[in-house]
Every structure is written in C-alpha cells, then in structure tokens.
Amino acid sequence: MTLKYSIFFKYLTILGFVAGSAMTSVTFGSSEQAWNKHDQEIKVACIKASQLKNAKTVSNVMLFDDRVGYSALMIQGKYPQAHMFSY
C-alpha cells in the first residue's frame, strides 16, 4: 500500500513540476503588441533626442543583448547649424 502511495506522489510531483514549468515559461515572453509599443517608444525618444530637422527613422530598431544596455536606430534628417541658414 505504501509503495502505491509512493509512486502516486512521485508522479504527482513530476506532473506538478512540468505543469508549473509550462505556466511560468509563458510569462517570460512578451507579446507582439508589447514589442511594437516598445519599438514605437524607442523611435519617438530617438527622434526627439536627435534634434534633427525633419527627422525620420530609416531602419528598424536593432536590439542588442541585455548586457549592452541599449538599442540602435538609424535616423535621417538635417542637423540645424547656427551659422548656416538651413531649411
């Protein structure tokens, strides 16, 4: 009788571990909507920080490893120069 309960609890433990792992692995991923929002926030922030006239993005956001701590984005525009009359 004890052997049956021992085997039952062993399988129950394994099943609980597998089910718990499956549920927690889903929470680590980001949705497509979250990535699109993230990309849009990066584009707005980079355009604002560039101080270029008529600035626009000419590439997709290039993501680096988390250890690097930043992402890259190519922006096109005109740099306003105080000594030149530029449009």
CSV table of N, CA and C in Angstrom, one decimal:
chain,number,residue,atom,x,y,z
A,1,MET,N,0.8,-1.2,0.0
A,1,MET,CA,0.0,0.0,0.0
A,1,MET,C,0.9,1.3,0.0
A,2,THR,N,1.9,1.2,0.8
A,2,THR,CA,2.8,2.4,0.9
A,2,THR,C,3.5,2.6,-0.5
A,3,LEU,N,3.8,1.5,-1.1
A,3,LEU,CA,4.5,1.6,-2.4
A,3,LEU,C,3.6,2.3,-3.4
A,4,LYS,N,2.3,2.0,-3.4
A,4,LYS,CA,1.4,2.7,-4.4
A,4,LYS,C,1.3,4.2,-4.1
A,5,TYR,N,1.3,4.6,-2.8
A,5,TYR,CA,1.2,6.0,-2.5
A,5,TYR,C,2.5,6.7,-2.8
A,6,SER,N,3.6,6.0,-2.7
A,6,SER,CA,4.9,6.5,-3.0
A,6,SER,C,5.0,6.8,-4.5
A,7,ILE,N,4.6,5.8,-5.3
A,7,ILE,CA,4.6,6.0,-6.8
A,7,ILE,C,3.7,7.1,-7.2
A,8,PHE,N,2.5,7.1,-6.6
A,8,PHE,CA,1.5,8.2,-6.9
A,8,PHE,C,2.0,9.6,-6.6
A,9,PHE,N,2.7,9.8,-5.4
A,9,PHE,CA,3.2,11.1,-5.1
A,9,PHE,C,4.4,11.4,-5.9
A,10,LYS,N,5.1,10.4,-6.4
A,10,LYS,CA,6.3,10.7,-7.3
A,10,LYS,C,5.8,11.3,-8.6
A,11,TYR,N,4.8,10.6,-9.2
A,11,TYR,CA,4.2,11.1,-10.4
A,11,TYR,C,3.5,12.4,-10.3
A,12,LEU,N,2.8,12.6,-9.1
A,12,LEU,CA,2.1,13.8,-8.9
A,12,LEU,C,3.1,15.0,-8.8
A,13,THR,N,4.3,14.7,-8.1
A,13,THR,CA,5.3,15.7,-8.0
A,13,THR,C,5.9,16.1,-9.4
A,14,ILE,N,6.1,15.1,-10.2
A,14,ILE,CA,6.6,15.3,-11.6
A,14,ILE,C,5.6,16.1,-12.4
A,15,LEU,N,4.4,15.7,-12.3
A,15,LEU,CA,3.3,16.4,-13.1
A,15,LEU,C,3.2,17.8,-12.6
A,16,GLY,N,3.3,18.1,-11.3
A,16,GLY,CA,3.2,19.4,-10.8
A,16,GLY,C,4.4,20.3,-11.3
A,17,PHE,N,5.6,19.7,-11.3
A,17,PHE,CA,6.7,20.4,-11.8
A,17,PHE,C,6.6,20.7,-13.3
A,18,VAL,N,6.2,19.8,-14.1
A,18,VAL,CA,6.0,20.0,-15.5
A,18,VAL,C,4.9,21.1,-15.8
A,19,ALA,N,3.8,21.0,-15.1
A,19,ALA,CA,2.7,22.0,-15.3
A,19,ALA,C,3.2,23.3,-14.8
A,20,GLY,N,3.9,23.4,-13.7
A,20,GLY,CA,4.4,24.7,-13.2
A,20,GLY,C,5.4,25.3,-14.1
A,21,SER,N,6.3,24.5,-14.7
A,21,SER,CA,7.2,25.0,-15.7
A,21,SER,C,6.6,25.5,-16.9
A,22,ALA,N,5.6,24.8,-17.4
A,22,ALA,CA,4.9,25.3,-18.6
A,22,ALA,C,4.2,26.6,-18.4
A,23,MET,N,3.6,26.8,-17.2
A,23,MET,CA,2.9,28.0,-16.9
A,23,MET,C,3.8,29.2,-16.7
A,24,THR,N,5.0,29.0,-16.1
A,24,THR,CA,5.9,30.1,-15.8
A,24,THR,C,6.7,30.4,-17.1
A,25,SER,N,6.9,29.5,-18.0
A,25,SER,CA,7.6,29.8,-19.2
A,25,SER,C,6.8,30.7,-20.1
A,26,VAL,N,5.5,30.7,-20.0
A,26,VAL,CA,4.7,31.5,-20.8
A,26,VAL,C,4.8,33.0,-20.4
A,27,THR,N,5.0,33.2,-19.1
A,27,THR,CA,5.0,34.6,-18.5
A,27,THR,C,6.3,35.3,-18.9
A,28,PHE,N,7.3,34.6,-19.3
A,28,PHE,CA,8.6,35.3,-19.6
A,28,PHE,C,8.6,36.0,-21.0
A,29,GLY,N,7.7,35.5,-21.9
A,29,GLY,CA,7.7,36.1,-23.2
A,29,GLY,C,6.9,37.4,-23.3
A,30,SER,N,7.2,38.2,-24.3
A,30,SER,CA,6.5,39.4,-24.5
A,30,SER,C,5.6,39.3,-25.7
A,31,SER,N,4.4,39.9,-25.7
A,31,SER,CA,3.5,39.8,-26.9
A,31,SER,C,4.0,40.7,-28.0
A,32,GLU,N,3.5,40.4,-29.2
A,32,GLU,CA,3.9,41.2,-30.4
A,32,GLU,C,3.4,42.6,-30.1
A,33,GLN,N,2.3,42.8,-29.5
A,33,GLN,CA,1.8,44.2,-29.2
A,33,GLN,C,2.8,44.9,-28.3
A,34,ALA,N,3.3,44.2,-27.3
A,34,ALA,CA,4.3,44.9,-26.4
A,34,ALA,C,5.6,45.2,-27.1
A,35,TRP,N,6.1,44.4,-28.0
A,35,TRP,CA,7.3,44.7,-28.8
A,35,TRP,C,7.0,45.9,-29.7
A,36,ASN,N,5.9,46.0,-30.3
A,36,ASN,CA,5.5,47.1,-31.2
A,36,ASN,C,5.5,48.4,-30.4
A,37,LYS,N,4.9,48.3,-29.2
A,37,LYS,CA,4.8,49.5,-28.4
A,37,LYS,C,6.3,50.0,-28.0
A,38,HIS,N,7.1,49.0,-27.6
A,38,HIS,CA,8.5,49.3,-27.3
A,38,HIS,C,9.2,49.9,-28.4
A,39,ASP,N,9.1,49.4,-29.6
A,39,ASP,CA,9.7,49.9,-30.8
A,39,ASP,C,9.3,51.4,-31.1
A,40,GLN,N,8.0,51.6,-30.9
A,40,GLN,CA,7.5,52.9,-31.2
A,40,GLN,C,8.0,53.9,-30.1
A,41,GLU,N,8.1,53.5,-28.9
A,41,GLU,CA,8.7,54.4,-27.8
A,41,GLU,C,10.1,54.7,-28.1
A,42,ILE,N,10.9,53.7,-28.6
A,42,ILE,CA,12.3,54.0,-28.9
A,42,ILE,C,12.4,55.0,-30.1
A,43,LYS,N,11.6,54.8,-31.1
A,43,LYS,CA,11.6,55.7,-32.3
A,43,LYS,C,11.3,57.1,-31.9
A,44,VAL,N,10.3,57.3,-31.0
A,44,VAL,CA,9.9,58.7,-30.6
A,44,VAL,C,11.0,59.3,-29.8
A,45,ALA,N,11.6,58.5,-28.8
A,45,ALA,CA,12.6,59.0,-28.0
A,45,ALA,C,13.9,59.4,-28.8
A,46,CYS,N,14.3,58.6,-29.7
A,46,CYS,CA,15.5,58.8,-30.5
A,46,CYS,C,15.3,60.0,-31.4
A,47,ILE,N,14.1,60.2,-32.0
A,47,ILE,CA,13.9,61.3,-32.9
A,47,ILE,C,13.9,62.6,-32.1
A,48,LYS,N,13.4,62.6,-30.9
A,48,LYS,CA,13.4,63.7,-30.0
A,48,LYS,C,14.8,64.1,-29.6
A,49,ALA,N,15.6,63.1,-29.2
A,49,ALA,CA,16.9,63.3,-28.7
A,49,ALA,C,17.9,63.7,-29.8
A,50,SER,N,17.6,63.4,-31.1
A,50,SER,CA,18.5,63.7,-32.2
A,50,SER,C,18.6,65.2,-32.5
A,51,GLN,N,17.5,65.9,-32.2
A,51,GLN,CA,17.4,67.4,-32.5
A,51,GLN,C,17.6,67.7,-34.0
A,52,LEU,N,17.3,66.7,-34.9
A,52,LEU,CA,17.4,66.9,-36.3
A,52,LEU,C,16.1,67.5,-36.8
A,53,LYS,N,16.2,68.3,-37.9
A,53,LYS,CA,15.0,68.9,-38.5
A,53,LYS,C,14.5,67.8,-39.5
A,54,ASN,N,13.2,67.7,-39.6
A,54,ASN,CA,12.6,66.7,-40.4
A,54,ASN,C,13.1,65.3,-40.2
A,55,ALA,N,13.3,65.0,-39.0
A,55,ALA,CA,13.8,63.6,-38.6
A,55,ALA,C,12.8,62.5,-38.9
A,56,LYS,N,13.3,61.4,-39.4
A,56,LYS,CA,12.5,60.2,-39.6
A,56,LYS,C,13.4,59.0,-39.5
A,57,THR,N,12.8,57.9,-39.1
A,57,THR,CA,13.6,56.7,-39.0
A,57,THR,C,13.7,56.0,-40.3
A,58,VAL,N,14.9,55.5,-40.6
A,58,VAL,CA,15.2,54.8,-41.8
A,58,VAL,C,15.6,53.4,-41.6
A,59,SER,N,15.4,52.9,-40.4
A,59,SER,CA,15.7,51.4,-40.2
A,59,SER,C,14.7,51.0,-39.1
A,60,ASN,N,14.7,49.7,-38.9
A,60,ASN,CA,14.0,49.1,-37.8
A,60,ASN,C,14.9,49.2,-36.5
A,61,VAL,N,14.3,49.0,-35.4
A,61,VAL,CA,15.1,49.1,-34.1
A,61,VAL,C,16.0,47.8,-34.1
A,62,MET,N,17.3,48.1,-33.8
A,62,MET,CA,18.2,47.0,-33.8
A,62,MET,C,18.5,46.7,-32.3
A,63,LEU,N,18.1,45.5,-31.8
A,63,LEU,CA,18.2,45.2,-30.4
A,63,LEU,C,19.5,44.5,-30.2
A,64,PHE,N,20.2,44.8,-29.1
A,64,PHE,CA,21.4,44.2,-28.7
A,64,PHE,C,21.1,43.4,-27.4
A,65,ASP,N,22.1,42.6,-27.0
A,65,ASP,CA,22.0,41.8,-25.8
A,65,ASP,C,21.7,42.7,-24.6
A,66,ASP,N,21.0,42.2,-23.6
A,66,ASP,CA,20.6,43.0,-22.5
A,66,ASP,C,21.9,43.5,-21.7
A,67,ARG,N,23.0,42.8,-21.8
A,67,ARG,CA,24.2,43.2,-21.1
A,67,ARG,C,24.7,44.5,-21.7
A,68,VAL,N,24.4,44.8,-23.0
A,68,VAL,CA,24.9,46.0,-23.6
A,68,VAL,C,24.1,47.2,-23.1
A,69,GLY,N,22.9,47.1,-22.9
A,69,GLY,CA,22.1,48.2,-22.3
A,69,GLY,C,21.5,49.2,-23.2
A,70,TYR,N,21.5,49.0,-24.5
A,70,TYR,CA,20.9,49.9,-25.4
A,70,TYR,C,20.5,49.2,-26.7
A,71,SER,N,19.7,50.0,-27.5
A,71,SER,CA,19.3,49.5,-28.8
A,71,SER,C,19.7,50.6,-29.8
A,72,ALA,N,19.7,50.3,-31.1
A,72,ALA,CA,20.2,51.2,-32.1
A,72,ALA,C,19.1,51.5,-33.1
A,73,LEU,N,19.1,52.7,-33.7
A,73,LEU,CA,18.1,53.1,-34.7
A,73,LEU,C,18.8,54.1,-35.6
A,74,MET,N,18.6,54.0,-36.9
A,74,MET,CA,19.1,54.9,-37.8
A,74,MET,C,18.1,56.0,-38.1
A,75,ILE,N,18.5,57.3,-38.0
A,75,ILE,CA,17.6,58.4,-38.2
A,75,ILE,C,18.2,59.3,-39.3
A,76,GLN,N,17.3,59.8,-40.1
A,76,GLN,CA,17.7,60.7,-41.2
A,76,GLN,C,17.1,62.1,-40.9
A,77,GLY,N,17.8,63.1,-41.2
A,77,GLY,CA,17.3,64.5,-41.0
A,77,GLY,C,18.4,65.5,-41.3
A,78,LYS,N,18.1,66.7,-41.1
A,78,LYS,CA,19.1,67.8,-41.3
A,78,LYS,C,19.5,68.4,-39.9
A,79,TYR,N,20.8,68.5,-39.7
A,79,TYR,CA,21.3,69.0,-38.5
A,79,TYR,C,21.2,70.5,-38.5
A,80,PRO,N,20.5,71.2,-37.6
A,80,PRO,CA,20.5,72.6,-37.6
A,80,PRO,C,21.8,73.2,-37.2
A,81,GLN,N,22.4,74.0,-38.0
A,81,GLN,CA,23.6,74.7,-37.7
A,81,GLN,C,23.4,76.2,-37.6
A,82,ALA,N,23.8,76.7,-36.5
A,82,ALA,CA,23.5,78.1,-36.1
A,82,ALA,C,24.1,79.1,-37.2
A,83,HIS,N,25.3,78.8,-37.7
A,83,HIS,CA,25.9,79.7,-38.7
A,83,HIS,C,25.4,79.6,-40.1
A,84,MET,N,24.5,78.6,-40.4
A,84,MET,CA,24.0,78.4,-41.7
A,84,MET,C,22.5,78.5,-41.7
A,85,PHE,N,22.0,79.0,-42.8
A,85,PHE,CA,20.5,79.1,-43.0
A,85,PHE,C,20.1,77.9,-43.7
A,86,SER,N,19.5,77.0,-42.9
A,86,SER,CA,19.1,75.7,-43.5
A,86,SER,C,17.6,75.5,-43.2
A,87,TYR,N,17.0,74.8,-44.2
A,87,TYR,CA,15.5,74.6,-44.1
A,87,TYR,C,15.3,73.2,-43.6
